[in-house]
Amino acid sequence: MVDELAVASLSELAQRRSAKWRRFPAGVIPMHVAETDFALAPPVLAALREAVDASDVGYSSAEPELGEAYAGFAAARWGWQVDPAGVTAITDVGVGVVELLRVFTRPGDVVAISPPIYPPFFDWSPEAGVRNIEVPLRLGESGYRLDLAAIEAAFARHPAVYVLSNPHNPVGRVHTADELTALIRLAERYRVVIVSDEIHAPLVLPGAAYTPILSLPGAADVAVAVVSASKAFNLAGLKCAAVVTASARMAAAVASFPPDARWRTGHLGVIASIAAFRDGGPWLDQLLYTLDARRAQLGRLLRDRLPAISWHPPQATYLAWLDCRKLGDDDPQGLFLDRARVGVEPGLRFGAAGLGHVRLNFGTGAHVLDEATARMAAALSG
Ligand SMILES: Cc1ncc(COP(=O)(O)O)c(C=O)c1O
């Protein structure tokens, strides 16, 4: 018997000083940035307490424990065999992707991405001195998925890199093994490197199965994954992610990161991530159970209170991509903020396909989701 994770009251949550709780004025329910409202997993809390109590807050030193803990986690959850030596700590996923882009691109190169997509995907290539080409996801009856024909056409223009989001933020799509296999074949044929952002992998919900790209035949030479405990275990502020490689070619790319990169990962982040990967499994099961319940609750609340809003329930993540076009307002985010005092992400930040959409974070308690949707419904009827 699994219990849902408890979530504190809104007034207690509002005491937090993280970005989520300071972005909007008091009284607004923040449901935008990808932080959750759950308390830390007990093994993570204990590891952090122990470190702080011992004044163990110097520079990080992740080897070999982070790689060993991640390899154990990957084997236990997905049957994926990871070589701990191929796991390199990095500040966060964004830094990992940008450093990889610096290695794999030359001035004038382009990088392919598939919007609607997590907004920093638009910024990472310029940060690395190159520009993006967009290959939008395809919207079908059952939701969004990779458009492999369009990706092939884009690969024929020889982008240096394709940055994949798996599972895909904001639509929650978990790409299938067949889709990823086809993507690997295209990458081999057109000599494109796949940088796979798999930060949401631990958040695949009941009903879907995650395929780590590096677990597929042929992937090791063309793909590199960037992973983190930070979304599932809500550790973003502690600054620790990891680049995972499975071939000499990709290991050499990571070995050529600037020497100082190793000093930029948070020590508490490493400690928390090791605890999460090593001992966080039972808590993560509880989280997934809770998010599955929240996803179902949101489905009911949208149907009953906000029938003009449509969605395809995500297969992963605690993010809901809501199609608000029937509301007839070009700025649904502004409408919900001003009239409902609910803060969501404006869809246009995720690309042109986000017009009339918002992204709502349901990584919270039933009471918060209930209150937020009640306010949104009242705003629309008022
Ligand atoms: C797909 C995706 N990649 C990366 C990040 C950011 O990760 P980090 O804080 O480790 O850079 C997020 C945060 O929500 C995300 O959704």
mmCIF file with all atom_site columns, C-alpha atoms and ligand atoms in Angstrom, residues 34 92-94 118 121 124 165 169 197 199-200 228 230-231 236 239 241, ligand 1:
data_model
loop_
_atom_site.group_PDB
_atom_site.id
_atom_site.type_symbol
_atom_site.label_atom_id
_atom_site.label_alt_id
_atom_site.label_comp_id
_atom_site.label_asym_id
_atom_site.label_entity_id
_atom_site.label_seq_id
_atom_site.pdbx_PDB_ins_code
_atom_site.Cartn_x
_atom_site.Cartn_y
_atom_site.Cartn_z
_atom_site.occupancy
_atom_site.B_iso_or_equiv
_atom_site.pdbx_formal_charge
_atom_site.auth_seq_id
_atom_site.auth_comp_id
_atom_site.auth_asym_id
_atom_site.auth_atom_id
_atom_site.pdbx_PDB_model_num
ATOM   1  C CA . ALA A 1 34  ? 9.650  23.215 -12.413 1.00 0.00 ? 34  ALA A CA 1
ATOM   2  C CA . ASP A 1 92  ? 23.529 21.465 -13.906 1.00 0.00 ? 92  ASP A CA 1
ATOM   3  C CA . VAL A 1 93  ? 21.924 20.141 -17.060 1.00 0.00 ? 93  VAL A CA 1
ATOM   4  C CA . GLY A 1 94  ? 22.108 23.524 -18.793 1.00 0.00 ? 94  GLY A CA 1
ATOM   5  C CA . TYR A 1 118 ? 11.802 23.936 -22.505 1.00 0.00 ? 118 TYR A CA 1
ATOM   6  C CA . PHE A 1 121 ? 16.841 25.069 -25.442 1.00 0.00 ? 121 PHE A CA 1
ATOM   7  C CA . TRP A 1 124 ? 21.889 27.148 -25.117 1.00 0.00 ? 124 TRP A CA 1
ATOM   8  C CA . SER A 1 165 ? 14.327 16.259 -24.564 1.00 0.00 ? 165 SER A CA 1
ATOM   9  C CA . ASN A 1 169 ? 9.225  19.186 -21.560 1.00 0.00 ? 169 ASN A CA 1
ATOM   10 C CA . ASP A 1 197 ? 18.535 15.857 -21.955 1.00 0.00 ? 197 ASP A CA 1
ATOM   11 C CA . ILE A 1 199 ? 16.491 15.159 -16.605 1.00 0.00 ? 199 ILE A CA 1
ATOM   12 C CA . HIS A 1 200 ? 12.836 14.071 -16.406 1.00 0.00 ? 200 HIS A CA 1
ATOM   13 C CA . SER A 1 228 ? 20.114 14.705 -12.878 1.00 0.00 ? 228 SER A CA 1
ATOM   14 C CA . SER A 1 230 ? 17.197 17.520 -9.500  1.00 0.00 ? 230 SER A CA 1
ATOM   15 C CA . LYS A 1 231 ? 13.689 17.442 -11.046 1.00 0.00 ? 231 LYS A CA 1
ATOM   16 C CA . ALA A 1 236 ? 17.707 22.337 -8.504  1.00 0.00 ? 236 ALA A CA 1
ATOM   17 C CA . LYS A 1 239 ? 23.592 22.425 -8.541  1.00 0.00 ? 239 LYS A CA 1
ATOM   18 C CA . ALA A 1 241 ? 23.856 16.999 -12.744 1.00 0.00 ? 241 ALA A CA 1
HETATM 19 C C1 . LIG B 2 .   ? 14.082 19.536 -19.913 1.00 0.00 ? 1   LIG B C1 1
HETATM 20 C C2 . LIG B 2 .   ? 14.839 20.295 -18.879 1.00 0.00 ? 1   LIG B C2 1
HETATM 21 N N1 . LIG B 2 .   ? 16.163 20.403 -18.995 1.00 0.00 ? 1   LIG B N1 1
HETATM 22 C C3 . LIG B 2 .   ? 16.895 21.087 -18.081 1.00 0.00 ? 1   LIG B C3 1
HETATM 23 C C4 . LIG B 2 .   ? 16.289 21.708 -17.028 1.00 0.00 ? 1   LIG B C4 1
HETATM 24 C C5 . LIG B 2 .   ? 17.124 22.510 -16.086 1.00 0.00 ? 1   LIG B C5 1
HETATM 25 O O1 . LIG B 2 .   ? 17.986 21.700 -15.416 1.00 0.00 ? 1   LIG B O1 1
HETATM 26 P P1 . LIG B 2 .   ? 19.187 22.326 -14.614 1.00 0.00 ? 1   LIG B P1 1
HETATM 27 O O2 . LIG B 2 .   ? 18.603 23.180 -13.536 1.00 0.00 ? 1   LIG B O2 1
HETATM 28 O O3 . LIG B 2 .   ? 19.894 21.106 -14.107 1.00 0.00 ? 1   LIG B O3 1
HETATM 29 O O4 . LIG B 2 .   ? 20.002 23.086 -15.617 1.00 0.00 ? 1   LIG B O4 1
HETATM 30 C C6 . LIG B 2 .   ? 14.915 21.611 -16.852 1.00 0.00 ? 1   LIG B C6 1
HETATM 31 C C7 . LIG B 2 .   ? 14.270 22.289 -15.720 1.00 0.00 ? 1   LIG B C7 1
HETATM 32 O O5 . LIG B 2 .   ? 13.088 22.295 -15.569 1.00 0.00 ? 1   LIG B O5 1
HETATM 33 C C8 . LIG B 2 .   ? 14.173 20.897 -17.805 1.00 0.00 ? 1   LIG B C8 1
HETATM 34 O O6 . LIG B 2 .   ? 12.849 20.780 -17.703 1.00 0.00 ? 1   LIG B O6 1
#
